[in-house]
Short mmCIF file of C-alpha atoms in Angstrom, two decimals:
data_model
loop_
_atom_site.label_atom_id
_atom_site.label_comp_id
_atom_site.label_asym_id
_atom_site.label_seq_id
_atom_site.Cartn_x
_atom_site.Cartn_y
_atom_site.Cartn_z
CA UNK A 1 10.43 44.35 -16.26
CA UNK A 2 9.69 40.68 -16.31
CA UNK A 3 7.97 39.82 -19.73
CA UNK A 4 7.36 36.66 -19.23
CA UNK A 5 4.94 37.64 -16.17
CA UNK A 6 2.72 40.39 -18.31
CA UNK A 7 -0.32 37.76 -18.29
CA UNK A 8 -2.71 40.17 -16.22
CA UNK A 9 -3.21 43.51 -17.46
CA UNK A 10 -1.99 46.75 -15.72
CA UNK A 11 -4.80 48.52 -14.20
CA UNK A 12 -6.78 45.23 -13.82
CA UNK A 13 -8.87 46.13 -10.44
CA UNK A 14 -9.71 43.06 -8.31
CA UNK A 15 -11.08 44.45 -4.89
CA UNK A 16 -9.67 47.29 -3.78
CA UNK A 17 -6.54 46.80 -5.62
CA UNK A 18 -5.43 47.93 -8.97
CA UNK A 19 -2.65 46.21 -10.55
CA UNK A 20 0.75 47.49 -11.54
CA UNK A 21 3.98 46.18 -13.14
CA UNK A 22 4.77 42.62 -12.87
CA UNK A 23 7.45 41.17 -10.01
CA UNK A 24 7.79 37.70 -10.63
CA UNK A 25 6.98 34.79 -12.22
CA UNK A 26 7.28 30.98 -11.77
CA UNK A 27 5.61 27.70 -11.44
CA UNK A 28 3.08 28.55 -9.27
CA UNK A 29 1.69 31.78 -10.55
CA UNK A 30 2.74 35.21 -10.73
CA UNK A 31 3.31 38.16 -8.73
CA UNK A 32 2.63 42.17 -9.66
CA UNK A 33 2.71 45.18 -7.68
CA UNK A 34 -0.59 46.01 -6.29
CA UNK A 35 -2.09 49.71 -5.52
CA UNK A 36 -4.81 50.32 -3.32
CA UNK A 37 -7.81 52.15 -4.63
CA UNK A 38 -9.67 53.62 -1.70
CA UNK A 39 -8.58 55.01 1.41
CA UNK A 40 -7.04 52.22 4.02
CA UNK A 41 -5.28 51.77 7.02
CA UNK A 42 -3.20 49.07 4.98
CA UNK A 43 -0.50 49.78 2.80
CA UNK A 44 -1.00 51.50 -0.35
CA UNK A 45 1.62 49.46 -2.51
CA UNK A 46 1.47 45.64 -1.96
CA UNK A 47 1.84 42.42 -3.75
CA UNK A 48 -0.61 40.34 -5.40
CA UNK A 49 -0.32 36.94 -5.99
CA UNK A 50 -1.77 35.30 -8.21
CA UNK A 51 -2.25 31.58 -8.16
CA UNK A 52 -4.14 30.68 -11.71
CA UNK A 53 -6.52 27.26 -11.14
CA UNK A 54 -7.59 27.26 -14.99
CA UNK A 55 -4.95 25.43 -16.27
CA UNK A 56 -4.57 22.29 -13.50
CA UNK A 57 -5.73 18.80 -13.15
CA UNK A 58 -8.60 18.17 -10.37
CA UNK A 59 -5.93 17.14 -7.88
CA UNK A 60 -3.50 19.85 -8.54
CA UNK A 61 -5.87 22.72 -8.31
CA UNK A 62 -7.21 21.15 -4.62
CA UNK A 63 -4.03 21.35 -3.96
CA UNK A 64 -3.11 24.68 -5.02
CA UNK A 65 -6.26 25.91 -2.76
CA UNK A 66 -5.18 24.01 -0.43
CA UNK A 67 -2.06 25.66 -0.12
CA UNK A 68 -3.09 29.12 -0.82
CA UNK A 69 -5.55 28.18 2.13
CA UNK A 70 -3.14 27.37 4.68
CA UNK A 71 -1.18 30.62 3.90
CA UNK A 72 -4.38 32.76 4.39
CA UNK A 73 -5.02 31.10 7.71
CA UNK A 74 -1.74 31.23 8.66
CA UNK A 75 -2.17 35.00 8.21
CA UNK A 76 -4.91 35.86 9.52
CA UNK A 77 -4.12 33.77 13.05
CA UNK A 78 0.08 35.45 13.24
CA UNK A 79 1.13 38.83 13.43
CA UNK A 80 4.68 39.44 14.15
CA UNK A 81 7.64 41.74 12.59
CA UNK A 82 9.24 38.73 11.58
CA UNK A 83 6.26 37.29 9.40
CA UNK A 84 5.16 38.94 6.25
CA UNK A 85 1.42 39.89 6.10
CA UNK A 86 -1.20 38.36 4.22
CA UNK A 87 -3.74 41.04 4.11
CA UNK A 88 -6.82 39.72 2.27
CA UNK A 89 -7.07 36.70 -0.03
CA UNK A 90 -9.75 36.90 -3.16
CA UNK A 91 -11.19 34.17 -5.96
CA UNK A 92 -11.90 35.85 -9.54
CA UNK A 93 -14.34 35.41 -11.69
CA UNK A 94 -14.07 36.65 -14.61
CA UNK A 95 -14.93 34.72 -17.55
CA UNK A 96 -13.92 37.28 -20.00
CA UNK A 97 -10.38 36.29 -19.00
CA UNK A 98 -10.12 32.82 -19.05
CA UNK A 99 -6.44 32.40 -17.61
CA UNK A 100 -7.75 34.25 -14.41
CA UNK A 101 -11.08 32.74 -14.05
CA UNK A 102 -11.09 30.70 -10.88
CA UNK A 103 -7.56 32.13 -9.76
CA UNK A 104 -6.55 32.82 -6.73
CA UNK A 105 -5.48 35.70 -5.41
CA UNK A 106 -3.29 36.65 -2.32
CA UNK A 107 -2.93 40.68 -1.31
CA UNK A 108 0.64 40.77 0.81
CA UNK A 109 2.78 42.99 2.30
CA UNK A 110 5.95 44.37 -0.48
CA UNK A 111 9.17 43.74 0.23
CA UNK A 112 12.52 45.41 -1.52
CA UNK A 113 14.37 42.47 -2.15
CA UNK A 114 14.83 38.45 -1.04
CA UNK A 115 17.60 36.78 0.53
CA UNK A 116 18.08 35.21 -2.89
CA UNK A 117 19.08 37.78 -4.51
CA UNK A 118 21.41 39.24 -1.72
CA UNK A 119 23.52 35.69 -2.23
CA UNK A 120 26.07 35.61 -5.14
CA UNK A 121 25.20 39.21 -6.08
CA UNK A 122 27.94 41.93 -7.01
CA UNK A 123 27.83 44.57 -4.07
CA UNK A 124 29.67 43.05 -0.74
CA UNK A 125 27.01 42.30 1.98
CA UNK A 126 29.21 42.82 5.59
CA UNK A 127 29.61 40.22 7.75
CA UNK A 128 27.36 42.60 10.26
CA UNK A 129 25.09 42.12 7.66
CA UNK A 130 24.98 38.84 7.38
CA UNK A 131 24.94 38.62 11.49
CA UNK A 132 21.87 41.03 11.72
CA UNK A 133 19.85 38.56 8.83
CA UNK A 134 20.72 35.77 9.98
CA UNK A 135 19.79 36.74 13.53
CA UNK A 136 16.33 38.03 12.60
CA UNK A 137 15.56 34.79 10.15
CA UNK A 138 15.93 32.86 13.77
CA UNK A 139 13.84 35.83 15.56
CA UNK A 140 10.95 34.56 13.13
CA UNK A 141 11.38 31.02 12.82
CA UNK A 142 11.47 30.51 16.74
CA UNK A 143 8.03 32.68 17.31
CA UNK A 144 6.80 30.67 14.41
CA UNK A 145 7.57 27.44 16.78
CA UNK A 146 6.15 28.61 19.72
CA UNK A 147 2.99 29.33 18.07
CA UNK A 148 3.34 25.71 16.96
CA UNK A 149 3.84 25.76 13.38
CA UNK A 150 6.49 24.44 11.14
CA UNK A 151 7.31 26.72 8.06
CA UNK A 152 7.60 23.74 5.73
CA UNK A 153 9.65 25.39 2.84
CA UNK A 154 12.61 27.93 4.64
CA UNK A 155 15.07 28.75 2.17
CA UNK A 156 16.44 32.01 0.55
CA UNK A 157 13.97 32.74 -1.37
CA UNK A 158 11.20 32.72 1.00
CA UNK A 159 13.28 35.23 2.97
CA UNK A 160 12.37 38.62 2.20
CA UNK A 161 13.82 41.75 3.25
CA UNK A 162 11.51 45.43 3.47
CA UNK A 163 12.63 48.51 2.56
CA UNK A 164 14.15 49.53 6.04
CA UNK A 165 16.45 46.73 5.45
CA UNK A 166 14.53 43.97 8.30
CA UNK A 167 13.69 40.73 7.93
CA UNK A 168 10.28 38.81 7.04
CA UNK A 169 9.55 35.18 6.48
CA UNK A 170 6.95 34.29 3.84
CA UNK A 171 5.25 32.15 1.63
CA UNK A 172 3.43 29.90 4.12
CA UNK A 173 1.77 27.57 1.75
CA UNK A 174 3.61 24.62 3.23
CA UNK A 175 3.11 26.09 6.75
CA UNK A 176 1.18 23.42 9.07
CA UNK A 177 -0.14 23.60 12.37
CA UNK A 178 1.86 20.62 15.13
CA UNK A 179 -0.83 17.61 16.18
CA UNK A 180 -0.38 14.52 17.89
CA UNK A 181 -0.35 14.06 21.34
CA UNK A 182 2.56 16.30 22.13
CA UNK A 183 2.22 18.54 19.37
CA UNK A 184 5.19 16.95 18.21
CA UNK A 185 4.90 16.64 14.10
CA UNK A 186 2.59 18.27 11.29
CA UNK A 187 1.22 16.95 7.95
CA UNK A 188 2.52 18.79 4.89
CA UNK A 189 2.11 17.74 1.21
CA UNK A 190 4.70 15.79 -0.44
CA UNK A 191 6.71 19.29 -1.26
CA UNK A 192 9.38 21.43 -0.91
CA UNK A 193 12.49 22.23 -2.22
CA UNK A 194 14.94 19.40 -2.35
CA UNK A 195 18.48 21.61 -1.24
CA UNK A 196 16.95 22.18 1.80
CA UNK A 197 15.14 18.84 2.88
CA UNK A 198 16.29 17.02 5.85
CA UNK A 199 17.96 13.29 5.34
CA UNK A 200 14.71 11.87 6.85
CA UNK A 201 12.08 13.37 4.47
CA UNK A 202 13.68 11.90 1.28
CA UNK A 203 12.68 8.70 2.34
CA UNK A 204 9.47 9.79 4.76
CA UNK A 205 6.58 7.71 4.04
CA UNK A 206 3.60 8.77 2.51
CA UNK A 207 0.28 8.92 3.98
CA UNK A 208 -3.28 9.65 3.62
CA UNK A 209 -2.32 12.98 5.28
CA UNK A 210 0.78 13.61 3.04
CA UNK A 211 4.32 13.02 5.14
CA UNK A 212 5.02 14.24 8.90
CA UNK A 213 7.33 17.22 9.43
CA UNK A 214 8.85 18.44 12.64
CA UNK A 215 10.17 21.96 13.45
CA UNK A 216 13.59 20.16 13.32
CA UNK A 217 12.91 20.40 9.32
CA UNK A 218 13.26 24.07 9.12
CA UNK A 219 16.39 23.97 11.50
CA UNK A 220 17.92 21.55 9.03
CA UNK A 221 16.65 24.26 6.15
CA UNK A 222 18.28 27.21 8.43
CA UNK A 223 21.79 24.94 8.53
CA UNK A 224 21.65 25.19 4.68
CA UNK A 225 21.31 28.94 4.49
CA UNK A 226 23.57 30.03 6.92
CA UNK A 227 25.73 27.91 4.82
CA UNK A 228 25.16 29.94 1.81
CA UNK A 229 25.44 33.32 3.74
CA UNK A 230 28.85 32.98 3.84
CA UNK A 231 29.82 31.20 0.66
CA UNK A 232 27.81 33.18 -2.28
CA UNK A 233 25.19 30.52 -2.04
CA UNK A 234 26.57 27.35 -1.98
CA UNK A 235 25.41 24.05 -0.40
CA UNK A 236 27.55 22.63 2.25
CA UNK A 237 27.16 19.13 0.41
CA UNK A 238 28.50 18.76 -2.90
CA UNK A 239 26.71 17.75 -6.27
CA UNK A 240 25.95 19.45 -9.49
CA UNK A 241 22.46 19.04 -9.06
CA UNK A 242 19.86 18.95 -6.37
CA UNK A 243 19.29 15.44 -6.30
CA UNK A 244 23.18 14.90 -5.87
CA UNK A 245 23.02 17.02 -3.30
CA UNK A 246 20.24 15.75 -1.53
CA UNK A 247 22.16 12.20 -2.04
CA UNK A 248 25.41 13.32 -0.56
CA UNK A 249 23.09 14.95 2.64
CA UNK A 250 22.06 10.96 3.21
CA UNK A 251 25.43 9.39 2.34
CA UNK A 252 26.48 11.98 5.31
CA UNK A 253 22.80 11.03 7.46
CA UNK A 254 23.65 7.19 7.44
CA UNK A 255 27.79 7.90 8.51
CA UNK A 256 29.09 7.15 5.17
CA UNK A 257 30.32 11.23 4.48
CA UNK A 258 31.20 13.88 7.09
CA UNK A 259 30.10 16.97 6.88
CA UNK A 260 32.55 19.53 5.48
CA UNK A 261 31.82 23.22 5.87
CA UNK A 262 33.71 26.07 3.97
CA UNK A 263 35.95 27.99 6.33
CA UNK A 264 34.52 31.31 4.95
CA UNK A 265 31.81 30.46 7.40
CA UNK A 266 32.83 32.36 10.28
CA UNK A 267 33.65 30.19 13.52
CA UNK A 268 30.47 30.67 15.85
CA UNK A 269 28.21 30.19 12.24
CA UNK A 270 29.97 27.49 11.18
CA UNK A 271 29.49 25.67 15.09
CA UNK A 272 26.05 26.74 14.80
CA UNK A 273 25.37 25.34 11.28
CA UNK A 274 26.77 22.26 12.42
CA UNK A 275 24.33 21.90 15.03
CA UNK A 276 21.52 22.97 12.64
CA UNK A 277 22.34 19.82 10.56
CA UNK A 278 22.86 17.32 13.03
CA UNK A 279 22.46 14.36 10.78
CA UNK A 280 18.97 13.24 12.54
CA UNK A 281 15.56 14.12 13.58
CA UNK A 282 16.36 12.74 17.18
CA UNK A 283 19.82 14.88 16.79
CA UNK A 284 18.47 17.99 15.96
CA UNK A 285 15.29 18.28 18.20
CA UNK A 286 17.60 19.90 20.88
CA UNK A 287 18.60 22.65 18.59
CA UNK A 288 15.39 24.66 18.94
CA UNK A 289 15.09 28.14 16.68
CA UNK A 290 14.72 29.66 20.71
CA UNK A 291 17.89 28.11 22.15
CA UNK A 292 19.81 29.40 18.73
CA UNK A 293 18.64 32.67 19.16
CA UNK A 294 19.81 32.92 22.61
CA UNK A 295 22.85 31.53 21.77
CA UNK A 296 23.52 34.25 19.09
CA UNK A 297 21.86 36.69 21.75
CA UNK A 298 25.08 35.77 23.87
CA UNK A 299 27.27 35.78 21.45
CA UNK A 300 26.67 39.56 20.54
CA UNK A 301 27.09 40.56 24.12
CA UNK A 302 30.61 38.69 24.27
CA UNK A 303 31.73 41.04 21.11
CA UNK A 304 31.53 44.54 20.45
CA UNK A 305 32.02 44.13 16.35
CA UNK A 306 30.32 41.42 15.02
CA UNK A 307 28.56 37.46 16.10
CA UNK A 308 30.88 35.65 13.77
CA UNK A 309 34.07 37.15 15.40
CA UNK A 310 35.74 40.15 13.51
CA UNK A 311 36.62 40.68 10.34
CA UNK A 312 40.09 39.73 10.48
CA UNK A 313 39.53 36.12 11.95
CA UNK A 314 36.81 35.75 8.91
CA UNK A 315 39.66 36.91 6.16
CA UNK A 316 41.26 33.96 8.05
CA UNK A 317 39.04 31.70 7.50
CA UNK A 318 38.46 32.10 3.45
CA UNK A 319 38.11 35.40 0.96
CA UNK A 320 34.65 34.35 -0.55
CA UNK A 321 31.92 37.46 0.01
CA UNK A 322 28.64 37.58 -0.85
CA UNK A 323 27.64 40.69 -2.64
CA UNK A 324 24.23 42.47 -2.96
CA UNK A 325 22.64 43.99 -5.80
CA UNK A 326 19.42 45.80 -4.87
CA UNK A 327 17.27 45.17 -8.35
CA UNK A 328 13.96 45.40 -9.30
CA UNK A 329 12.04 44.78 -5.78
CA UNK A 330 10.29 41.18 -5.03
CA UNK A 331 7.47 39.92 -3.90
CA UNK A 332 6.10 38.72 -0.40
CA UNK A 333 6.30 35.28 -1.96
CA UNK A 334 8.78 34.99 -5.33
CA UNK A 335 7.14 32.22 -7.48
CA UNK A 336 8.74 29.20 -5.81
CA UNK A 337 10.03 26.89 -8.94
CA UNK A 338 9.52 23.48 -6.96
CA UNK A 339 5.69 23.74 -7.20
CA UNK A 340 3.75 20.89 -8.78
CA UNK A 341 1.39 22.83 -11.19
CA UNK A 342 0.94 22.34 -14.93
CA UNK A 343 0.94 25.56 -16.05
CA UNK A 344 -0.60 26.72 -19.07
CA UNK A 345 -0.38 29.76 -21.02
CA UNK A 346 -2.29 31.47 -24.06
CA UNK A 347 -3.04 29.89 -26.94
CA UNK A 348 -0.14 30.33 -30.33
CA UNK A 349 -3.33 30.27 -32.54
CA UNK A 350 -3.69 27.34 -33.02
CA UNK A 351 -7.48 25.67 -34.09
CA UNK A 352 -9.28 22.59 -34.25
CA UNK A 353 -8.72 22.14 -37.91
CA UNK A 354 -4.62 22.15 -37.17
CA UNK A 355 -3.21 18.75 -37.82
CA UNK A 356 -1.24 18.22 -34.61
CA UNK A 357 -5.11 18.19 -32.84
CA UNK A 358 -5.44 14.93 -31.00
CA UNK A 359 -8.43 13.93 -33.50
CA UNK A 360 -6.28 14.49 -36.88
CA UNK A 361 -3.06 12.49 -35.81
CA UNK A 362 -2.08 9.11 -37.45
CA UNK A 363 -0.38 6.62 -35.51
CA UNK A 364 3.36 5.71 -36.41
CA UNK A 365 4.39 2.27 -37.14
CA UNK A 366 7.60 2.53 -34.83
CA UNK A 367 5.94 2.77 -31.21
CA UNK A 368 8.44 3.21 -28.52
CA UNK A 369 8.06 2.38 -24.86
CA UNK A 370 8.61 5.56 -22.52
CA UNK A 371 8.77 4.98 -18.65
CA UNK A 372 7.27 7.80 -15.97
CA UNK A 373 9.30 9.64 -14.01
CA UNK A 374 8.26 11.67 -10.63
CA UNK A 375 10.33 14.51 -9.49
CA UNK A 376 9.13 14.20 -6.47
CA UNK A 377 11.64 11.85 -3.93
CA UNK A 378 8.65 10.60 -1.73
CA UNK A 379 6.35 9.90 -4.44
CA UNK A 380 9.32 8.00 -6.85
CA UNK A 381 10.11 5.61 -3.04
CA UNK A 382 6.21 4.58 -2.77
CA UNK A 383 5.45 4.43 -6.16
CA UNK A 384 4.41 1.05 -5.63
CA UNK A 385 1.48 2.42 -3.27
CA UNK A 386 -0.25 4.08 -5.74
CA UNK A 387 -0.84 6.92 -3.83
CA UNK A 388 -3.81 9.38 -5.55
CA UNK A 389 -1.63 12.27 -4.50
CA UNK A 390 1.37 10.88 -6.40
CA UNK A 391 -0.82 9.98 -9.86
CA UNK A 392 0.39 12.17 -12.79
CA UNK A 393 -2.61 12.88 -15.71
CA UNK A 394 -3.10 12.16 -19.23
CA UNK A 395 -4.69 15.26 -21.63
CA UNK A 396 -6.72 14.75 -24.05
CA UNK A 397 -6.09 17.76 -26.12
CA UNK A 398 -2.08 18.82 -25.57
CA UNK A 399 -3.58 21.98 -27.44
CA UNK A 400 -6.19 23.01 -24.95
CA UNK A 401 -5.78 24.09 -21.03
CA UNK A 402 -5.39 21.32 -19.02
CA UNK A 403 -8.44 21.55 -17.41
CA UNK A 404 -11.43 18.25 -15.64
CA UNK A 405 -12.91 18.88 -19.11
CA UNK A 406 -9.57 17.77 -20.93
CA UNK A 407 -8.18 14.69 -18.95
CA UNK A 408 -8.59 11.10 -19.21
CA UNK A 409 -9.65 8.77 -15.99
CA UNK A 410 -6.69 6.47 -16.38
CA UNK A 411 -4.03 8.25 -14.11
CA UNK A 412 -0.39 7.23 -13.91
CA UNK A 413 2.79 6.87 -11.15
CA UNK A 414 6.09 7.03 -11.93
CA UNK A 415 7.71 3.84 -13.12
CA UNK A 416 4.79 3.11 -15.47
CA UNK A 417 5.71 1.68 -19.37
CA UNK A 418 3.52 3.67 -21.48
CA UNK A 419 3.73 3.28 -25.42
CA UNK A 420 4.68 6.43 -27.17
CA UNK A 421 3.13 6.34 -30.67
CA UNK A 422 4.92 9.72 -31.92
CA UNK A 423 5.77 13.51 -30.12
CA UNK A 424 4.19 16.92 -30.73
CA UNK A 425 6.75 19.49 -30.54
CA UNK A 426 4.69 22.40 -29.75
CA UNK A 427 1.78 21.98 -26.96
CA UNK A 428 0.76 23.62 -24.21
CA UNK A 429 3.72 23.81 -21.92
CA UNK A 430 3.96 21.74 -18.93
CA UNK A 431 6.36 22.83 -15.76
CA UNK A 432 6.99 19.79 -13.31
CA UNK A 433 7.85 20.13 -9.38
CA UNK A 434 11.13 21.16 -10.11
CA UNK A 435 10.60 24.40 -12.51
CA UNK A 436 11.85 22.05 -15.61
CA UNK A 437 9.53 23.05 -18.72
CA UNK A 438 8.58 21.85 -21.58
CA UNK A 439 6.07 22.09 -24.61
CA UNK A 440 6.64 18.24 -26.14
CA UNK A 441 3.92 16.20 -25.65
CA UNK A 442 3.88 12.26 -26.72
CA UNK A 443 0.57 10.26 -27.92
CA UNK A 444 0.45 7.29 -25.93
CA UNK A 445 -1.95 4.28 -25.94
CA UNK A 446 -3.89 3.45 -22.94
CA UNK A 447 -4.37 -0.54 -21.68
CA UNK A 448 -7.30 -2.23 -22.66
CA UNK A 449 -10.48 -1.08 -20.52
CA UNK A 450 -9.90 2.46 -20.19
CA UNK A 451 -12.43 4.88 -21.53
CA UNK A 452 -10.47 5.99 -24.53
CA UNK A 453 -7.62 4.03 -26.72
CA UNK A 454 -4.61 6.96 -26.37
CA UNK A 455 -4.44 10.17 -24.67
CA UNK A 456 -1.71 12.92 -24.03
CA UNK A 457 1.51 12.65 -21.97
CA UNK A 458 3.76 15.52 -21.56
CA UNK A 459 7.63 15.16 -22.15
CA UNK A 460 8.54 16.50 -18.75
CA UNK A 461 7.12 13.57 -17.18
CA UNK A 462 9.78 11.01 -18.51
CA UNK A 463 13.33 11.32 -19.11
CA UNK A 464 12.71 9.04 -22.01
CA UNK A 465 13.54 10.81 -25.56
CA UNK A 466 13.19 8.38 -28.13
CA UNK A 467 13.63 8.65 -31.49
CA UNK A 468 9.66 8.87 -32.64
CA UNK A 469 8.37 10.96 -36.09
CA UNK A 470 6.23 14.17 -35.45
CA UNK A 471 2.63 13.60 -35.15
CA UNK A 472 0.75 14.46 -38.02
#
């Protein structure tokens, strides 16, 4: 059982559903097993996600509806075996429970496992296996372009697999609909999950609408995974990090790299991933999730045993196998780690008459100048724009949910000098884009003008760590 995700009580009803254990947790909320409570023609186990709202700034928590939103509407306008189910969404209100008040709540189809958890795990998954996933990941990605939409966030993770073993794609909170003349691109926040972003949205530039995708983003994304299929998760550019990674992808994108692929990768997969990550937009708009799954189509036909060739000519080609453990099951949508929430969590017991309060700290002698960082690649390019959608806030309490009653006006973007005047250990804790967490907070003044003289900035916004006493 995940502890860290007991935050809503078992047997908590919300609509027809009654709560059960707890799935998963991450940055953007949590996930528990769901029961139905009347009779229904839908499932009678499912998974509830919960997206809490209590703890964000303004712009966070329009986002986080947005989002949740977009994956309702995605839902209720697609139905195919491919595409997990969003089967009703709900807002709570219930002020008796203040970390739920306001939250959303999506009611999805249960899956077994995710393609996560399949990669690097202990039992071998076959190379038939890995055919037959692989295969129905492009079943539901090309139906998902013909309908005209553009996942926005494919990776492992968001691949979830039922308990008769098919395949579903979920967690469609990035999901947007193609415009333009041609129905060429779509708008999407400036998200996602940096292993799997194209060369061309590190450096995308960002607009009123957020930046423009293309459905020859999630091919790039598929390149990645089939990748990993084959090589117990691992990238097909090298790095110890994401943002190496995602450095060596454009070192490759402008010609200064090729692209190296493990030979575990069976021959047609590894021709196919190729394709996938053609180095450009303009390179990989030919590779459409149809034409791949014909291609794979006709490449089952031309072999009795398996797509990738047999399982000889893979032993060939490199002794890495993926193995499989089948754990505690996972929910339609596992709590991605790259969302940008602040999340907050119960008060330690803390009062207003404890010293580390905003109102009973005494400024050091020693300030120290800290600098803002963004995890986010788009936002960090156009810092210089400004951008409301790339501002990071300032509490006022670091004790208190960060809520419109506790933040200041003055917002910040990354590459800001703020003066720290001394650090508070233990605050609420903060999780950026990324997953990173932390509960350090730093006092910081504010220029001259601004509505009060120092306000609250959390630790995980800088990678600053000077040398400043504990407030006190």
């Amino acid at each position: 059982m995940n502890r860290k995700a007991e935050r809503v009580p078992t047997g908590y009803r919300l609509g027809d559903w009654e709560v059960g254990e707890p799935i998963a947790d991450g940055g953007w909320g949590w996930v528990y097993e769901g029961r139905s409570v009347r009779e229904t023609d839908e499932p009678t186990l499912v998974a509830l996600k919960f997206l809490p709202t209590s703890g964000l700034a303004p712009r966070q928590a329009r986002g986080l509806l947005e989002s949740a939103h977009r994956e309702s509407e995605f839902g209720r306008r697609t139905r195919h075996p491919r595409l997990i189910r969003v089967l009703d969404s709900l807002v709570l209100d219930d002020q008796d429970h203040p970390e739920l008040d306001g939250a959303i709540v999506l009611v999805m189809e249960r899956a077994e496992h995710s393609l996560r958890q399949l990669i690097g795990a202990e039992s071998e998954l076959t190379e038939g296996q890995a055919d037959r996933i692989l295969t129905q990941i492009c079943e539901g990605l090309a139906h998902l372009h013909d309908l005209g939409w553009v996942h926005g966030d494919l990776k492992p993770d968001n691949v979830l697999l039922m308990a008769d073993g098919s395949v579903r794609l979920s967690d469609f909170g990035l999901a947007a609909e193609l415009d333009g003349t041609h129905g060429t691109h779509a708008w999407i926040p400036p998200q996602g999950t940096p292993d799997y972003l194209p060369p061309e949205r590190w450096k995308a530039p960002l607009g009123e609408r957020g930046v423009q995708t293309r459905p020859s983003a999630d091919i790039w994304a598929l390149g990645i995974m089939v990748h990993q299929m084959f090589t117990g998760g691992t990238s097909p550019f090298p790095g110890a990090t994401p943002a190496a990674r995602g450095a060596a992808a454009q070192e490759y994108a402008g010609g200064r790299a090729s692209l190296r692929l493990d030979p575990a990768v069976p021959r047609f997969w590894r021709d196919l991933a190729t394709d996938c990550l053609a180095p450009t937009h303009e390179a990989r708009a030919a590779c459409t999730a149809g034409g791949l799954l014909a291609r794979i189509g006709a490449a089952a036909q031309g072999d009795g045993t398996t797509v990738g060739g047999t399982g000889a000519a893979r032993a060939r080609g490199g002794q890495r196998r993926r193995r499989l453990v089948l754990g505690t099951a996972v929910a339609t949508a596992v709590c991605a780690a790259t969302a940008a929430v602040w999340v907050h969590v119960a008060d330690d017991g803390a009062t207003r008459d404890d010293p580390v309060h905003a109102e009973n700290v005494s400024e050091t002698a020693d300030p120290s100048p800290i600098k803002v960082y963004n995890v986010e690649p788009t936002c960090r390019a156009h810092a210089a724009d400004r951008d409301q959608q790339c501002s990071l806030g300032l509490a006022i309490d670091p004790l208190s949910p960060y809520t419109v009653d506790n933040v200041v006006t003055t917002r910040v973007w990354h590459g800001d000098v703020l003066t720290a005047q001394c650090r508070l250990p233990q605050g609420l804790p903060v999780t950026d884009e990324f997953g990173h967490r932390s509960t350090q907070w730093y006092r910081v003044r504010l220029p001259a003008g601004a509505s009060v003289s120092t306000a609250w900035f959390p630790a995980v916004r800088t990678k600053d760590k000077p040398a400043l006493p504990a407030c006190r």
